[in-house]
Coordinates of N, CA and C in Angstrom, one line a residue:
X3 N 100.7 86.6 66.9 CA 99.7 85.8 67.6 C 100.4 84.9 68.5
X4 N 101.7 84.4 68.1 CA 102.3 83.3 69.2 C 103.0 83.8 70.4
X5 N 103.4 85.5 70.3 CA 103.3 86.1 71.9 C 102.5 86.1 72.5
X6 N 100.8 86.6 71.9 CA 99.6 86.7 72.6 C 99.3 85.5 73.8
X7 N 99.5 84.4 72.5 CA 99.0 83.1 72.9 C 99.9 82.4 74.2
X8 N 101.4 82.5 74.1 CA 102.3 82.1 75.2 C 101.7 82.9 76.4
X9 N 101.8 84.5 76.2 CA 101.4 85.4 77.6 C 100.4 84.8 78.2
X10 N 98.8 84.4 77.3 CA 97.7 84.4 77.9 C 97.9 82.9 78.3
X11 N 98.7 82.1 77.8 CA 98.7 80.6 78.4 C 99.6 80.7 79.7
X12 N 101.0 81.7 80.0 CA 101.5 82.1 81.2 C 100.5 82.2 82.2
X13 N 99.5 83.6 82.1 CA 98.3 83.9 82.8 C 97.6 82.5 83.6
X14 N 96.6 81.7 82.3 CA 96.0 81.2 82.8 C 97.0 79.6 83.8
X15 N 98.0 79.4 83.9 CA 98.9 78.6 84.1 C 99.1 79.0 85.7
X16 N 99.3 80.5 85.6 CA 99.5 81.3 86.8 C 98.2 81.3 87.7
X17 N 97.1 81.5 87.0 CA 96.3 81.3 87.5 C 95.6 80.1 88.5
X18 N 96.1 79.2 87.9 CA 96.0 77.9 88.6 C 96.9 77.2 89.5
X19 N 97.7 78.1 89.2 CA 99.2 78.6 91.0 C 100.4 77.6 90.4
X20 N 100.5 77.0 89.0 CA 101.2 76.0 88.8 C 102.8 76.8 89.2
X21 N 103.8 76.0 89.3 CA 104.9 76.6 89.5 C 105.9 77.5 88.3
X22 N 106.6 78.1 89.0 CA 107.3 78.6 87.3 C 108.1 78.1 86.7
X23 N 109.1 77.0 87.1 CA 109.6 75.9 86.5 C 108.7 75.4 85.1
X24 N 107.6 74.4 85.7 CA 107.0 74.2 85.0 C 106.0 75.2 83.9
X25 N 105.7 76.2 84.5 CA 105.1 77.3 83.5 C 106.2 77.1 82.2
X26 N 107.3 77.9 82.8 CA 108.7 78.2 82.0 C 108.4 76.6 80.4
X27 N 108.7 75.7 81.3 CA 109.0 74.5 80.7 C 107.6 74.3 79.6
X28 N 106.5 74.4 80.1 CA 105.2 74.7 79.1 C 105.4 75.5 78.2
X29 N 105.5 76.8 78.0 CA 105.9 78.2 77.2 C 107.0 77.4 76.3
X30 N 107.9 76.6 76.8 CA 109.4 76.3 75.7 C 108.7 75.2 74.9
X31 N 107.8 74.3 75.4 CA 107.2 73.2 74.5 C 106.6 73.6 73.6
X32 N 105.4 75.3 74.0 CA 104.4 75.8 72.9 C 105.3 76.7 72.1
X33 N 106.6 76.9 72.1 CA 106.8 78.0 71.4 C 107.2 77.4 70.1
X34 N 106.2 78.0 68.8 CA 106.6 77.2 67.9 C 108.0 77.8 66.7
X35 N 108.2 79.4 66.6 CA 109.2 79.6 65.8 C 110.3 80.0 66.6
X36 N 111.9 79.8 66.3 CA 112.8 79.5 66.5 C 113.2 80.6 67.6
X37 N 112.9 82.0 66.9 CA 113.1 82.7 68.3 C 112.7 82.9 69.2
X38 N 111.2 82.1 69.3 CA 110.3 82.3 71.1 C 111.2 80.9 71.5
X39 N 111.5 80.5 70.7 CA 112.2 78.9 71.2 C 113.7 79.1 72.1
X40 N 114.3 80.2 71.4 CA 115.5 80.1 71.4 C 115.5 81.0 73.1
X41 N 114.6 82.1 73.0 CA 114.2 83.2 74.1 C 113.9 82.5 75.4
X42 N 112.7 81.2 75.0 CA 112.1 80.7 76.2 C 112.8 79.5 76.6
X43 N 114.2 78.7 75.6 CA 115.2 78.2 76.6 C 116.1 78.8 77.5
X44 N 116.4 80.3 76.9 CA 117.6 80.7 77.9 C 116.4 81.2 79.1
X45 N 114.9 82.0 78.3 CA 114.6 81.8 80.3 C 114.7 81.4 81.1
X46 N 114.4 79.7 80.5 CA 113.9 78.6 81.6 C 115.7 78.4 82.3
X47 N 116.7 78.4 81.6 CA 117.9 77.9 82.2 C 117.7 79.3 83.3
X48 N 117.5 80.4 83.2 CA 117.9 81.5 84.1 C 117.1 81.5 85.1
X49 N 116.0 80.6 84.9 CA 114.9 80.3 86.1 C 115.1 78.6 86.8
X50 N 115.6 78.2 86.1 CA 115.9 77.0 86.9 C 117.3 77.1 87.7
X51 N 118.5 77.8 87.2 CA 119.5 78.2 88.0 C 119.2 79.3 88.8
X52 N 118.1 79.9 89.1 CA 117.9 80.7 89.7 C 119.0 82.0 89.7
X53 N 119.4 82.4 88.5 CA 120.4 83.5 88.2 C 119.7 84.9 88.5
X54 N 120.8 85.5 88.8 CA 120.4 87.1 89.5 C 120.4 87.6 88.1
X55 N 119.8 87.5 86.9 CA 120.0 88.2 85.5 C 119.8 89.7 86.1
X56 N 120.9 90.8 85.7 CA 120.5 92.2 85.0 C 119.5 92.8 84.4
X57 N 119.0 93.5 84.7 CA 117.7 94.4 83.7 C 118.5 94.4 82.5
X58 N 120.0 94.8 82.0 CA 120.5 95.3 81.1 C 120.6 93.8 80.1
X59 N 120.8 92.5 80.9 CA 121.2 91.4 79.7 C 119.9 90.4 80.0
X60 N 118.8 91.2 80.5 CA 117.8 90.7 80.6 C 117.1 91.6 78.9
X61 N 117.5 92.9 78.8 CA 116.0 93.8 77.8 C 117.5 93.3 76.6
X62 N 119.2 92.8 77.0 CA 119.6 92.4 75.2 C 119.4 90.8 75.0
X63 N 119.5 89.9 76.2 CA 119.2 88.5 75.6 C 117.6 88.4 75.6
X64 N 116.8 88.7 76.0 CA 115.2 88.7 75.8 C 114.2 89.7 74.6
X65 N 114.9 90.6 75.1 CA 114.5 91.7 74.2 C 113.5 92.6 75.2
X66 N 113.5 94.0 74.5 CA 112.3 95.0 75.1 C 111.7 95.9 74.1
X67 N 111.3 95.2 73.1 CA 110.6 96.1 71.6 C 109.3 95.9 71.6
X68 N 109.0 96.5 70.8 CA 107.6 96.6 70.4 C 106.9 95.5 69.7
X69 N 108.0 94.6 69.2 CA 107.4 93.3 68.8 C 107.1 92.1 69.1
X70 N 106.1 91.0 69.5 CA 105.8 90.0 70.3 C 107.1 89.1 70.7
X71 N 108.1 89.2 69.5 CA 109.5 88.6 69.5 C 110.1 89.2 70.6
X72 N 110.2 90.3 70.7 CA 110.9 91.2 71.7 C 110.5 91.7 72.7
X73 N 109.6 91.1 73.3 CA 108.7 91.4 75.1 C 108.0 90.2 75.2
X74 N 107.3 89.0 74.7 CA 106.7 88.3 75.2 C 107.1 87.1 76.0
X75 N 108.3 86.8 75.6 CA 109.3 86.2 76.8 C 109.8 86.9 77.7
X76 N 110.3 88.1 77.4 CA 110.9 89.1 78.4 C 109.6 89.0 79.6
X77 N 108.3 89.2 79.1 CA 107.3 89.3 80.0 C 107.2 88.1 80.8
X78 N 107.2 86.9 80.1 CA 107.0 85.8 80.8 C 107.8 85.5 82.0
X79 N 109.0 85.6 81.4 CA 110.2 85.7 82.3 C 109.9 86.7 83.4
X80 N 110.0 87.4 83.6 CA 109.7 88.5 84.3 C 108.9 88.2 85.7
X81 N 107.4 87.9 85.2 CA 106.2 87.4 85.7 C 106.2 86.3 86.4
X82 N 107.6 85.5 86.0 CA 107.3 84.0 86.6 C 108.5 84.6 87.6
X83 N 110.1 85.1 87.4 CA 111.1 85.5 88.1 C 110.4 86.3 89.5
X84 N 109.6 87.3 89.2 CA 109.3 88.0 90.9 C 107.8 87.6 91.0
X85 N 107.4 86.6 90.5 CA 106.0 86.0 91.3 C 106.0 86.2 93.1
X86 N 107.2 86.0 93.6 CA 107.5 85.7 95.0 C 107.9 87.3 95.2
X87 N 108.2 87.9 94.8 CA 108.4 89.7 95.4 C 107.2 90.9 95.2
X88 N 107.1 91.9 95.6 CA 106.5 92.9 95.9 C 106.0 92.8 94.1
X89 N 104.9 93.6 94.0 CA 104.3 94.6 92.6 C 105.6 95.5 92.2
X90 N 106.0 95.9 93.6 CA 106.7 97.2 93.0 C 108.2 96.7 92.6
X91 N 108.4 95.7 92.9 CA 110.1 94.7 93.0 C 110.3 95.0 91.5
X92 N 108.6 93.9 91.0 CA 109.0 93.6 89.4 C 108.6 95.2 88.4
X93 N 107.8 95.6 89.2 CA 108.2 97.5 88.2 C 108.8 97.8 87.8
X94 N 109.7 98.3 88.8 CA 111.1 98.7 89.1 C 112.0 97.9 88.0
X95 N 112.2 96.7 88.3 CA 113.1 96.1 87.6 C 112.8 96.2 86.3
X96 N 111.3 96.0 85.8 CA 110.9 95.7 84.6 C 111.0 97.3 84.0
X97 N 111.1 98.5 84.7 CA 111.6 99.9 84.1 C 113.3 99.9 83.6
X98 N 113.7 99.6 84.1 CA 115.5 99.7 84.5 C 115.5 98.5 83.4
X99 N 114.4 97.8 82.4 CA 114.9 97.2 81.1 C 114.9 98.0 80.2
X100 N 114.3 99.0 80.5 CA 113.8 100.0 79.4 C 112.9 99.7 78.2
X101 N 113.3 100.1 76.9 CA 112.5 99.6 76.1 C 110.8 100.1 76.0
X102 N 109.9 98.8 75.5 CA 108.5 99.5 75.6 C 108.2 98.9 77.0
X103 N 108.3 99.9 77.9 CA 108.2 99.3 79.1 C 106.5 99.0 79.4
X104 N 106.0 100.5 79.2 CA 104.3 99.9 79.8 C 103.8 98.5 79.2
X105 N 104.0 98.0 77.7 CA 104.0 97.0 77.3 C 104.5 95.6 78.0
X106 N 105.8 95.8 78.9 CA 106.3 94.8 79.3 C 106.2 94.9 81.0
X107 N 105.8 96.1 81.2 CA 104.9 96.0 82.6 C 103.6 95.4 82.6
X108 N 102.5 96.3 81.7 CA 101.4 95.3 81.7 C 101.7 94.0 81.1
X109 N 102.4 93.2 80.9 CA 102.2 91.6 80.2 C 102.7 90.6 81.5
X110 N 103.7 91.3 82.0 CA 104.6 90.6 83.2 C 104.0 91.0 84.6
X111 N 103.3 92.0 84.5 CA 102.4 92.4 85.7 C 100.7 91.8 86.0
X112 N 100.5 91.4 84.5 CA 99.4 90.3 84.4 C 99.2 88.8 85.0
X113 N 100.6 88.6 84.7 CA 101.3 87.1 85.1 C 101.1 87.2 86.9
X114 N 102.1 88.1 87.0 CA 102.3 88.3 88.5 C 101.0 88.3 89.3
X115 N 100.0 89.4 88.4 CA 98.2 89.6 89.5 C 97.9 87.9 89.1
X116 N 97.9 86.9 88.3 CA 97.2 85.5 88.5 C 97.9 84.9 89.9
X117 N 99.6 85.0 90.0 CA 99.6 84.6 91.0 C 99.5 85.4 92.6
X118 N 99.1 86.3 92.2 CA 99.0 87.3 93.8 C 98.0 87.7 94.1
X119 N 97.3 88.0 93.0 CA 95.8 89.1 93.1 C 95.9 90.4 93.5
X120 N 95.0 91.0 93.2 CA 94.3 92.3 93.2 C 94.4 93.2 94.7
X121 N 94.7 91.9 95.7 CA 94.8 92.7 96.8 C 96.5 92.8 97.4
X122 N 96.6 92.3 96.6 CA 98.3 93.2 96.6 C 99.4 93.8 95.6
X123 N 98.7 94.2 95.2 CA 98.9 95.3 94.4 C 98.8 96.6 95.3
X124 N 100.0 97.5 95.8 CA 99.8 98.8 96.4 C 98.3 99.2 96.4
X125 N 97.4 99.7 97.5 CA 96.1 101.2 97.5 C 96.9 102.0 96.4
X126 N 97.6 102.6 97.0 CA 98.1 103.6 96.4 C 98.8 103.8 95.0
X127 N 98.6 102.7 94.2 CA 98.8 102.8 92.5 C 97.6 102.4 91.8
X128 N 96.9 101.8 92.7 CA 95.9 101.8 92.6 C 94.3 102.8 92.3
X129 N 95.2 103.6 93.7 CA 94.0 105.5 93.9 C 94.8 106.3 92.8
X130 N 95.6 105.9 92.5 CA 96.2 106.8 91.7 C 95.9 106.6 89.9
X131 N 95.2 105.4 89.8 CA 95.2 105.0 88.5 C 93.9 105.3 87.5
X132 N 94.1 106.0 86.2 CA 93.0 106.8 85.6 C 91.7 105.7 85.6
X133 N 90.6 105.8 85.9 CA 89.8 105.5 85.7 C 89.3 104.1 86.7
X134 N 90.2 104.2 87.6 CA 90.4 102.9 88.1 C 88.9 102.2 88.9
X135 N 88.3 102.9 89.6 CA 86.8 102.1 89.8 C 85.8 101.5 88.4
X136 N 86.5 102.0 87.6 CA 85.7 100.8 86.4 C 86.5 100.0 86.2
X137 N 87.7 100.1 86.3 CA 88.7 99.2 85.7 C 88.8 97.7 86.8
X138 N 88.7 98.7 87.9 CA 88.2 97.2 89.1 C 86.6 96.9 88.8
X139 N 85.9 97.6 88.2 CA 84.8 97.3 88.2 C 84.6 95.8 86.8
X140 N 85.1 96.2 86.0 CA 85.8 95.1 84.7 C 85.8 94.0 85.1
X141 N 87.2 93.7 85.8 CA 87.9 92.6 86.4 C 87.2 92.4 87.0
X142 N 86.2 92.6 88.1 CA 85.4 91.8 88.6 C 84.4 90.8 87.8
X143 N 83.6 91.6 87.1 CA 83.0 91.2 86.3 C 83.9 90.1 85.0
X144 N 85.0 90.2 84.7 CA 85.7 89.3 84.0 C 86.3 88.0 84.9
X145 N 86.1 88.6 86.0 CA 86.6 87.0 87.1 C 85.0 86.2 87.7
X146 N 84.3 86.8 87.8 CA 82.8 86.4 88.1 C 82.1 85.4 86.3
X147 N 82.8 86.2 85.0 CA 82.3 85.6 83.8 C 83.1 84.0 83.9
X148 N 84.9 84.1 84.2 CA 85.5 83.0 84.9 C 85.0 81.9 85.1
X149 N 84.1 82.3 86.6 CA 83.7 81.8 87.4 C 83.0 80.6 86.8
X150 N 81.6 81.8 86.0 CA 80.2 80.7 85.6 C 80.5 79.6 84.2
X151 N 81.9 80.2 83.8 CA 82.6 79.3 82.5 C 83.3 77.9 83.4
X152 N 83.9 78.0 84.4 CA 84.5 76.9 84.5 C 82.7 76.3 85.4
X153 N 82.6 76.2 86.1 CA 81.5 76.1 86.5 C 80.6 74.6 85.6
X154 N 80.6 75.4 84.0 CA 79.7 75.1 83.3 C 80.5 73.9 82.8
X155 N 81.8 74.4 83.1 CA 82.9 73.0 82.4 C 83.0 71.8 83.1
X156 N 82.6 72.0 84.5 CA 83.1 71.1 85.4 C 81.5 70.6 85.9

């Protein structure tokens, strides 16, 4: 639950264009057991020094497994590190960690669409993708439900 929770608080954080310093630094305050703690300080140092980390000592000091311990910082990280580069920059990189990649693509690739959107994301992985006029059809409708919630808040 406290990967879910960090990823989806990344998201909505991203969403609201905050920066990734500060994202990073939110994620380290909410993480409550020792290894999202320990995961989401060495992020934040590698995001505030602005370090060129490796795919390779990015998927052994973060992790790339199947378990929320072992992708949900790697995602965060990820998400917040190529916010400023191409869709395809953070793919790429996030493949060359190996591990459960589509897992750590879609979490870190979530992050990235709050701060880029929908319309930059390639056409072309886009036309390519199974089922994808409902799946844009979804997201619309899950950004339009967005909408009428904050709306009702404010």
């Amino acid at each position: 639950i406290e990967g879910a929770v960090l990823v989806g608080k990344a998201v909505s954080l991203a969403l609201n264009n905050i920066n990734s310093l500060e994202i990073s630094t939110i994620i380290l305050k909410d993480s409550k057991t020792e290894i999202f703690k320990k995961k989401a300080t060495l992020s934040l140092k590698w995001l505030e020094n602005n370090l060129d980390v490796s795919p390779k000592e990015v998927s052994r000091n973060l992790g790339n497994g199947i378990k929320a311990a072992d992708s949900c910082i790697t995602a965060i990280y990820l998400g917040l590190r190529f916010r400023s580069k191409s869709f395809n920059e953070l793919i790429k990189f996030t493949r060359k960690c190996g591990g459960d990649v589509d897992t750590l693509c879609s979490m870190s690739g979530s992050i990235w669409g709050a701060f880029n959107g929908f319309k930059n994301i390639p056409k072309e992985l886009i036309d390519d993708l199974e089922d994808s006029n409902r799946i844009k059809s979804l997201a619309c409708n899950l950004y339009k439900t967005k909408i009428q919630i904050s709306e009702k808040i404010n």
